[in-house]
XYZ file of C-alpha atoms in Angstrom:
465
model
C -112.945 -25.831 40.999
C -116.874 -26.237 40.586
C -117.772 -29.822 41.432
C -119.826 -31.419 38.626
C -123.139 -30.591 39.949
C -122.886 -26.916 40.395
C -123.799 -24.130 37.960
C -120.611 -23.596 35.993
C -120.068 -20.894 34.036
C -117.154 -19.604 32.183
C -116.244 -15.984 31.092
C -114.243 -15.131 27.979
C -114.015 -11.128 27.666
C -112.145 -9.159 24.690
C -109.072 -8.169 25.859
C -109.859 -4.074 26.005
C -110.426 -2.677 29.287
C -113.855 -1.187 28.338
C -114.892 -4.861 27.082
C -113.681 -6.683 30.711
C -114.053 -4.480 33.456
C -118.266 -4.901 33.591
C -117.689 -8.371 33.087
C -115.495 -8.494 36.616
C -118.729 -6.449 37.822
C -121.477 -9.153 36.008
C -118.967 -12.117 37.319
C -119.649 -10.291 40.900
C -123.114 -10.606 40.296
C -123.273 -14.409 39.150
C -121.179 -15.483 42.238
C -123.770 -14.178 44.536
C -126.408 -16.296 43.212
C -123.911 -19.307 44.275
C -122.575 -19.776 40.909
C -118.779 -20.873 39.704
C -117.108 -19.170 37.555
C -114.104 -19.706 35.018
C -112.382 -16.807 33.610
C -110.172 -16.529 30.692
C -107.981 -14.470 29.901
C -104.150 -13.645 28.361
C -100.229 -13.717 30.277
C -100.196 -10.059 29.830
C -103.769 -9.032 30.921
C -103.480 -11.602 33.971
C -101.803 -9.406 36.426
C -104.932 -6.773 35.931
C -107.245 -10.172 36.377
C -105.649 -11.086 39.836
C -105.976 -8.060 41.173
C -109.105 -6.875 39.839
C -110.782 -10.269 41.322
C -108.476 -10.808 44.052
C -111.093 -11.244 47.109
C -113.170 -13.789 44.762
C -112.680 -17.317 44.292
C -113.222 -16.948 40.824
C -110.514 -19.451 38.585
C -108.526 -17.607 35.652
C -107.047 -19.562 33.156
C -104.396 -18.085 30.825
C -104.096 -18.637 27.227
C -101.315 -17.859 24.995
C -102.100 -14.474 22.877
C -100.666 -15.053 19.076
C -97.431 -14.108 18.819
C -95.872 -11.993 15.793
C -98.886 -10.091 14.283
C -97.966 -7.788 11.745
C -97.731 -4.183 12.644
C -98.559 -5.272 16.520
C -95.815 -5.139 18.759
C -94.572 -7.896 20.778
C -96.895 -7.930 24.315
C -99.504 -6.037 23.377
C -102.604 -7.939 24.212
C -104.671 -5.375 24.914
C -106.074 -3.058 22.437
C -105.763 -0.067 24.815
C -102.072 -0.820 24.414
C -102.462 -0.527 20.264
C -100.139 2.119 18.858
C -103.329 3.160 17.023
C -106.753 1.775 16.239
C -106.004 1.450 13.106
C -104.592 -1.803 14.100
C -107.618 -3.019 15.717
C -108.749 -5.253 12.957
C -105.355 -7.193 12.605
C -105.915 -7.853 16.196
C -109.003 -9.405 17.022
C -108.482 -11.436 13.995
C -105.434 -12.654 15.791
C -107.703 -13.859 18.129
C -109.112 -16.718 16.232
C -105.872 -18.691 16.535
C -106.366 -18.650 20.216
C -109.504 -21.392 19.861
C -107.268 -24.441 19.854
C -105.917 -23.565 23.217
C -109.789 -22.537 24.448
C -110.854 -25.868 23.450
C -108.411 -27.805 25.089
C -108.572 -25.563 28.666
C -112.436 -26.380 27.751
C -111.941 -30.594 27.830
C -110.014 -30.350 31.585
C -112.647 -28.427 33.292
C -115.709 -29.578 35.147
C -119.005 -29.347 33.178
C -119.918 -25.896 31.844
C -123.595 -24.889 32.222
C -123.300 -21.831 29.725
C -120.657 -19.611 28.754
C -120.502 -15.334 28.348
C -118.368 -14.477 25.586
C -117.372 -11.204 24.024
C -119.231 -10.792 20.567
C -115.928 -9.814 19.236
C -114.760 -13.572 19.796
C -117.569 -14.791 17.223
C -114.939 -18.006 16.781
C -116.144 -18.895 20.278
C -119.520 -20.171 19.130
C -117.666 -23.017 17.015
C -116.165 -23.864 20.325
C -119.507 -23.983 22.570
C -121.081 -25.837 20.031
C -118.551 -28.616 19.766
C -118.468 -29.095 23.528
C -122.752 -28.741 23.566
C -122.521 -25.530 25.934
C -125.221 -22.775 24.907
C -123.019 -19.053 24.644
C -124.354 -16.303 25.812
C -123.080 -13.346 23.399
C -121.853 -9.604 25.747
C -121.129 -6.956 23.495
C -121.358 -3.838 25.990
C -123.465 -2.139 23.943
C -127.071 -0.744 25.088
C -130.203 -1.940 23.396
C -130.718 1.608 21.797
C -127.427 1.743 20.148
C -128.106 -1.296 18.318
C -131.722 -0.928 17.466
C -130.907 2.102 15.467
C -128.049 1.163 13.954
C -130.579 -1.870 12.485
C -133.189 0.756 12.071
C -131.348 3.174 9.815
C -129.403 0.315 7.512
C -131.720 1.205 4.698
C -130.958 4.890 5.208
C -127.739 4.489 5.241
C -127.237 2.811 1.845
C -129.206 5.783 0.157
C -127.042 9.378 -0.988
C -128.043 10.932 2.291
C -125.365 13.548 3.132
C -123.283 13.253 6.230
C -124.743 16.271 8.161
C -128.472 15.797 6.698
C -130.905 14.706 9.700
C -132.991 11.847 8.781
C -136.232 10.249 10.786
C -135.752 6.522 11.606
C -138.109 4.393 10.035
C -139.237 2.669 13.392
C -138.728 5.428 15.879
C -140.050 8.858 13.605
C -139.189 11.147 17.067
C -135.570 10.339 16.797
C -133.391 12.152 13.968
C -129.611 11.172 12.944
C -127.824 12.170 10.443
C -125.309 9.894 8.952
C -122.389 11.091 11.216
C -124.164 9.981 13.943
C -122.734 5.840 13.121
C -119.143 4.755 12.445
C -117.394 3.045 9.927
C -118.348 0.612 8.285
C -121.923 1.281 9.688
C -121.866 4.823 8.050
C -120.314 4.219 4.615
C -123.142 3.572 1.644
C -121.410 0.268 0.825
C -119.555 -0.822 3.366
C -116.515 -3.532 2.801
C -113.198 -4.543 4.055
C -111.601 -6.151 7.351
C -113.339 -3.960 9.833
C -117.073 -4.525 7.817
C -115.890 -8.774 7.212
C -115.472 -8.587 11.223
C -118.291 -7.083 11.740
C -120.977 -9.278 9.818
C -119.235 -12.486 11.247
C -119.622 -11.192 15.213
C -123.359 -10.529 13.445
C -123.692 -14.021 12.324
C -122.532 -15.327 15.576
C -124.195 -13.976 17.773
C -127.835 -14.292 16.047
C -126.716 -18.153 15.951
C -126.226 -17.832 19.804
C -128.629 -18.010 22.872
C -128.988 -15.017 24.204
C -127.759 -11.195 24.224
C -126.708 -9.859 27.800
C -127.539 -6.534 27.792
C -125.638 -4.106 30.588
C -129.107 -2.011 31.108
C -132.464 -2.153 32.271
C -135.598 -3.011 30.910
C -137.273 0.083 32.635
C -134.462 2.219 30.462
C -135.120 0.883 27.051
C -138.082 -1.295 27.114
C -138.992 0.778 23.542
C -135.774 -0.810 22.106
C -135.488 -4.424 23.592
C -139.078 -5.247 22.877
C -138.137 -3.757 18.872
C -135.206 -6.185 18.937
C -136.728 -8.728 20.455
C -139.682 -8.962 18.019
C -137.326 -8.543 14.862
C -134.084 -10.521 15.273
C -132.528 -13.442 17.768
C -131.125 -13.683 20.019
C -133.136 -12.714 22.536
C -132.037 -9.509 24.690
C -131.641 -9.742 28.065
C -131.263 -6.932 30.117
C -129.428 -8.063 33.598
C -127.834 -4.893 34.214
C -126.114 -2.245 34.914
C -123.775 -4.747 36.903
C -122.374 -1.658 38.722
C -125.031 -1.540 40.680
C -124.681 -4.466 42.672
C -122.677 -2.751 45.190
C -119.541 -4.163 46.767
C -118.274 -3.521 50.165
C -116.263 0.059 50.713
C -112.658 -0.124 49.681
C -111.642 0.813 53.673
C -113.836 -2.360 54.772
C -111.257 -4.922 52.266
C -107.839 -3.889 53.833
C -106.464 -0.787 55.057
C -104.913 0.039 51.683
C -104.158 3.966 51.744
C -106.796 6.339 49.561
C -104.959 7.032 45.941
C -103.950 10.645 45.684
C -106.680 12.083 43.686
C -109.665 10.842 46.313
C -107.330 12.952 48.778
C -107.675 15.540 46.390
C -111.760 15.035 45.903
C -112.138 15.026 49.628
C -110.645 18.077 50.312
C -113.080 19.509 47.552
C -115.681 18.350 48.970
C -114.751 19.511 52.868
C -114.571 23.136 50.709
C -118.162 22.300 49.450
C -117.027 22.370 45.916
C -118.150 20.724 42.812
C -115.999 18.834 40.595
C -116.455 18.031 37.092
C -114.650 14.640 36.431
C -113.177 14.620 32.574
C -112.208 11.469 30.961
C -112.146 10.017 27.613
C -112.001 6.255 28.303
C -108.851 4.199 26.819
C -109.523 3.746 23.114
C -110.465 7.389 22.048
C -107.151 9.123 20.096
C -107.413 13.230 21.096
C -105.167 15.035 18.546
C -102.847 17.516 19.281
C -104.784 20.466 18.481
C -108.348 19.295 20.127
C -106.107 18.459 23.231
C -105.134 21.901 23.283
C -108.520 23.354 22.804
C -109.503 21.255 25.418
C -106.733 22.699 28.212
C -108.168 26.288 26.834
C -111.406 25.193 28.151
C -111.289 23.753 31.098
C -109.058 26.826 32.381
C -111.869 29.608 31.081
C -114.509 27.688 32.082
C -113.767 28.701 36.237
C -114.989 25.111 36.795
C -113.340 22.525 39.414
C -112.217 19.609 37.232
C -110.508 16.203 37.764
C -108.922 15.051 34.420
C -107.829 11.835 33.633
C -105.115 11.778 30.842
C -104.380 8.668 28.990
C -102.364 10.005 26.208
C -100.312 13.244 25.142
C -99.555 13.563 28.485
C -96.014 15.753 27.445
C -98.613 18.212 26.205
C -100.223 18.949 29.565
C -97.223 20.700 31.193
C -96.838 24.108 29.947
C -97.711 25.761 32.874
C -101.329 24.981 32.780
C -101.420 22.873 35.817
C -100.160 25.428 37.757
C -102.477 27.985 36.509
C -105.342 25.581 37.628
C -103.543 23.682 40.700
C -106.221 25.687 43.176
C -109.624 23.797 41.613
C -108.332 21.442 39.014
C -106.278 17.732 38.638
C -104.390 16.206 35.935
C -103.840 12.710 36.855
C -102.334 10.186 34.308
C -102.488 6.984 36.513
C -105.259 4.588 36.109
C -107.863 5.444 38.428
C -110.761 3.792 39.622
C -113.759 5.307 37.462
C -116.952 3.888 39.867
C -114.803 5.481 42.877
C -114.835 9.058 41.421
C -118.314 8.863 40.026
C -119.654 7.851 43.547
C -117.395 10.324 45.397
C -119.850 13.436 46.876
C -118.098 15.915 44.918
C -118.175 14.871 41.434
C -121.666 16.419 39.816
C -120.742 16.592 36.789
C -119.291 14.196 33.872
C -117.487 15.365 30.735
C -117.104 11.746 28.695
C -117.079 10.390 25.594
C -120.617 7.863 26.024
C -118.651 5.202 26.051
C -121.679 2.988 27.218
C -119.842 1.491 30.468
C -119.113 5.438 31.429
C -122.665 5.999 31.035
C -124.113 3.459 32.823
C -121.788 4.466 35.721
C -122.674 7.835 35.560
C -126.131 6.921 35.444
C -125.458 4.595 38.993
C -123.555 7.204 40.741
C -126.371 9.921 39.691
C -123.958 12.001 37.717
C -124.958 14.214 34.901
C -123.227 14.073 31.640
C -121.453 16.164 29.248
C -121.661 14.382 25.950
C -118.464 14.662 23.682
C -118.575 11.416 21.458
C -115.360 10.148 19.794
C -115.818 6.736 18.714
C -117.969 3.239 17.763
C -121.363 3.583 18.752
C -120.785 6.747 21.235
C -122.816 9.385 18.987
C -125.967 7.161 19.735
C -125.140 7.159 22.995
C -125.044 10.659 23.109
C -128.219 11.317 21.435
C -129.922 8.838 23.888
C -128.421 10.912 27.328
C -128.995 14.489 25.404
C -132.048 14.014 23.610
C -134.426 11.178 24.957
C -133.623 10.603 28.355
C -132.018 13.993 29.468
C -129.672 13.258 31.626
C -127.196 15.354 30.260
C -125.498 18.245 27.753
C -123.312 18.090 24.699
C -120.573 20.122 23.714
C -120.428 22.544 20.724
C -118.525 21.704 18.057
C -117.579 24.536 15.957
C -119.181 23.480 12.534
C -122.583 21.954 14.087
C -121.241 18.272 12.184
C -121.779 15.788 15.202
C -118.057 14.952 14.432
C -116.898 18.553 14.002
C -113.781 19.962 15.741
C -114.589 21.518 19.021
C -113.173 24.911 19.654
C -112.794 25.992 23.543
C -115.881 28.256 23.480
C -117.881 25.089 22.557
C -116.161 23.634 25.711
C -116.827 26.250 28.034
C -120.127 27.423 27.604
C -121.602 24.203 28.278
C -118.993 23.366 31.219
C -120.443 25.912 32.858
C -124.194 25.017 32.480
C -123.660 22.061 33.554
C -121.896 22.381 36.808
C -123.720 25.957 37.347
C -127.085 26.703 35.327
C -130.405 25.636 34.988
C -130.007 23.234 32.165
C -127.349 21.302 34.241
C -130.121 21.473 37.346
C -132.545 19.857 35.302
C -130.054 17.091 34.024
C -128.699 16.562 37.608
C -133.186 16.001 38.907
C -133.200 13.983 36.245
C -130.510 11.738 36.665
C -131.424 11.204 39.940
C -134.472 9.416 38.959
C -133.401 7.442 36.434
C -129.972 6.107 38.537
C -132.906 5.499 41.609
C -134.281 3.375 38.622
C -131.502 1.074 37.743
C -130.385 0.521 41.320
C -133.994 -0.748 41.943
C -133.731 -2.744 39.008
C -131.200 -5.212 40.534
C -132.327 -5.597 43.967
C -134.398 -8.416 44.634
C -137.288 -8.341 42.800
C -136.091 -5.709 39.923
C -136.982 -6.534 36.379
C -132.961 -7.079 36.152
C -132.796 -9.738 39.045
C -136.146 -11.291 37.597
C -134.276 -11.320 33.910
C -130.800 -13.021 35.564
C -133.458 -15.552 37.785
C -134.899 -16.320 34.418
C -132.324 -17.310 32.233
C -130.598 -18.692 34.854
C -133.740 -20.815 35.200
C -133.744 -21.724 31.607
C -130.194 -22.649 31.405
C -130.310 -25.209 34.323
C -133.387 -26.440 33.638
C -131.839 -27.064 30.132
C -128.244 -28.724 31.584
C -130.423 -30.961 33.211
C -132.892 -32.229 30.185
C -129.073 -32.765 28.732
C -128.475 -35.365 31.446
């Protein structure tokens, strides 16, 4: 435990793998500058805690997950276990009855110099205030994402079509069409659970002290400085956490290599490239995009590692054997970073998520935008169109949201992994991942921004005193 004089910090991610696995990466990063850290988390998702943080001395506290939430079955406590989505709102509002049991973990600890909490768990700004501990809001979003979301709100309450392209108000070189956000952000007057959840995360987190950003300044000065001059909290961008590097998996045991690095090194002993496919955990593929998808990977010619979460029945009908000679279907969970940073993966078919992009962006990876979800199509515009560090798939009916038909697949597969285009992306990347590496090292903007607040925070505990 931290003796009462040390920084203290404690961590409360959302329980979705996409909301804690950078914070195990930014909880990396705070114990190196000597700080102790408290984690929270759930009895189901603490077996993936212990193990994920196993060679730390990081503390994780468990607290009960409600029980019997309508339409959520028993042990679920993590929304990439949701039957669907759809459920998604039930859920996090579950979450709220889990404050009682924060608060009194909260009283037994030693004293807490700040705490990082998910902006879906807005209830946990009630808590820091009660207990006088300033919260630091992560939502694991980038800065661009969310200045254009508050840049097109006016927009977006007007009879603009869905398909129509529209100028933003604030940044006139970028055009979106109204397909481009998700609900409730897209609908002309938005209500219900999902839009009630939203504006209270909102409402929390401008109350709060500060909004960590996983990105660099150098990446999206444009958009921090616009959000930083028009709404609180302040951004702060201490990222991308990936890059603080952690010692090679052979130097922390002599664990054997999972079967798909076998596979990548004997790629790469062949000198071939691989294009690594993966969706992330949340994103729901239906039956006849999943086939599309099969068609064109196979017609395509290219090498491909593909990670399938779900419909995993539909995958064998012969099509792994008609690829087994430069592609893999694996349906474990894999280590994302590992692949990314592996010397045969130059390529990146993904769904933005904004973790995935970040760690492409680390590893030097170019990407193949096919959005899905949340804030992903702004994402996608930001690799595509302004920073260029990547493709985008065709869909069939030019709608951002359109089905995409194999051709639409296959044509860009190829440029990427092959052409000119994907050349260009892959020089690109290059730079900007040299970027956000430098960004973290001693004397980056990131490791200034994380001195900084640090700083502040202290200096602040101490004044308290």
């Amino acid at each position: 435990m931290a003796s009462p004089s040390a920084t203290h910090v404690v961590i409360f991610p959302f329980m979705s793998k996409g909301h804690t696995i950078p914070i195990f990466d930014l909880a990396r990063l705070l114990l190196n500058r000597k700080i102790s850290i408290t984690i929270f988390t759930t009895p189901a998702n603490r077996p993936f805690f212990s193990n994920s943080l196993i060679d730390t001395n990081i503390d994780i506290i468990e607290i009960p997950f409600p029980q019997n939430i309508q339409g959520i079955p028993p042990g679920v406590e993590s929304t990439d276990k949701l039957p669907s989505m759809s459920l998604f709102p039930p859920f996090v509002n579950a979450t709220k009855l889990m404050q009682p049991h924060f608060e009194q973990a909260l009283e037994s600890l030693p004293p807490v110099t700040f705490m990082i909490t998910d902006g879906f768990l807005s209830w946990t700004l009630d808590s820091a205030n009660k207990f006088g501990i300033p919260r630091l809001v992560y939502f694991g979003m980038s800065a661009f994402a969310g200045a254009l979301t508050r840049s097109a709100a006016s927009i977006l309450q007007t009879e603009v079509s869905d398909d129509e392209p529209f100028a933003l108000p604030d940044f006139p070189s970028i055009k979106l069409t109204r397909n481009d956000f998700d609900i409730p952000f897209r609908e002309r007057h938005p209500k219900g659970p999902l839009f009630d959840f939203v504006m209270e995360s909102m409402i929390s987190t401008s109350k709060s002290y500060g909004l960590l950003v996983n990105s660099f300044y150098e990446l999206e000065s444009v958009y921090v400085d616009y959000s930083n001059r028009i709404s609180s909290p302040k951004l702060w961008c201490i990222g991308p956490f990936c890059a603080f590097h952690e010692p090679p998996k052979e130097q922390q045991g002599n664990s054997e290599k999972p079967s798909y690095i076998k596979w990548l090194d004997g790629m790469l002993e062949q000198e071939m490239a691989v294009l690594y496919v993966a969706f992330g955990t949340q994103a729901e593929i239906s039956h006849e995009q999943f086939k599309e998808i099969k068609i064109g990977l196979e017609k395509s010619e290219v090498n491909f590692l593909w990670v399938v979460r779900k419909n995993t029945e539909e995958v064998d009908d012969g099509f792994e054997n008609r690829v087994k000679n430069r592609g893999l279907v694996v349906t474990e969970w894999v280590d994302q970073k590992e692949i990314l940073s592996h010397g045969s993966v130059q390529g990146f078919l993904s769904h933005c998520g904004w973790n995935s992009v970040i760690e492409s962006i680390c590893a030097k990876v170019p990407i193949l935008a096919w959005p899905m979800m949340a804030e992903q199509h702004l994402n996608a515009r930001m690799v595509v169109e302004v920073i260029k560090i990547g493709l985008r798939v065709e869909t069939c009916d030019g709608s951002v949201r359109g089905f995409v038909k194999w051709e639409g697949l296959e044509t860009p597969a190829k440029e990427l992994m092959e052409g000119e285009k994907g050349e260009e992306a892959r020089k690109k990347v290059k730079e900007v991942g040299d970027a956000a590496i430098n960004a973290v090292k001693e004397g980056g903007s990131s490791w200034q921004a994380l001195n900084e607040l640090i700083h502040e925070l202290t200096e602040t505990e101490r004044r308290q005193i």
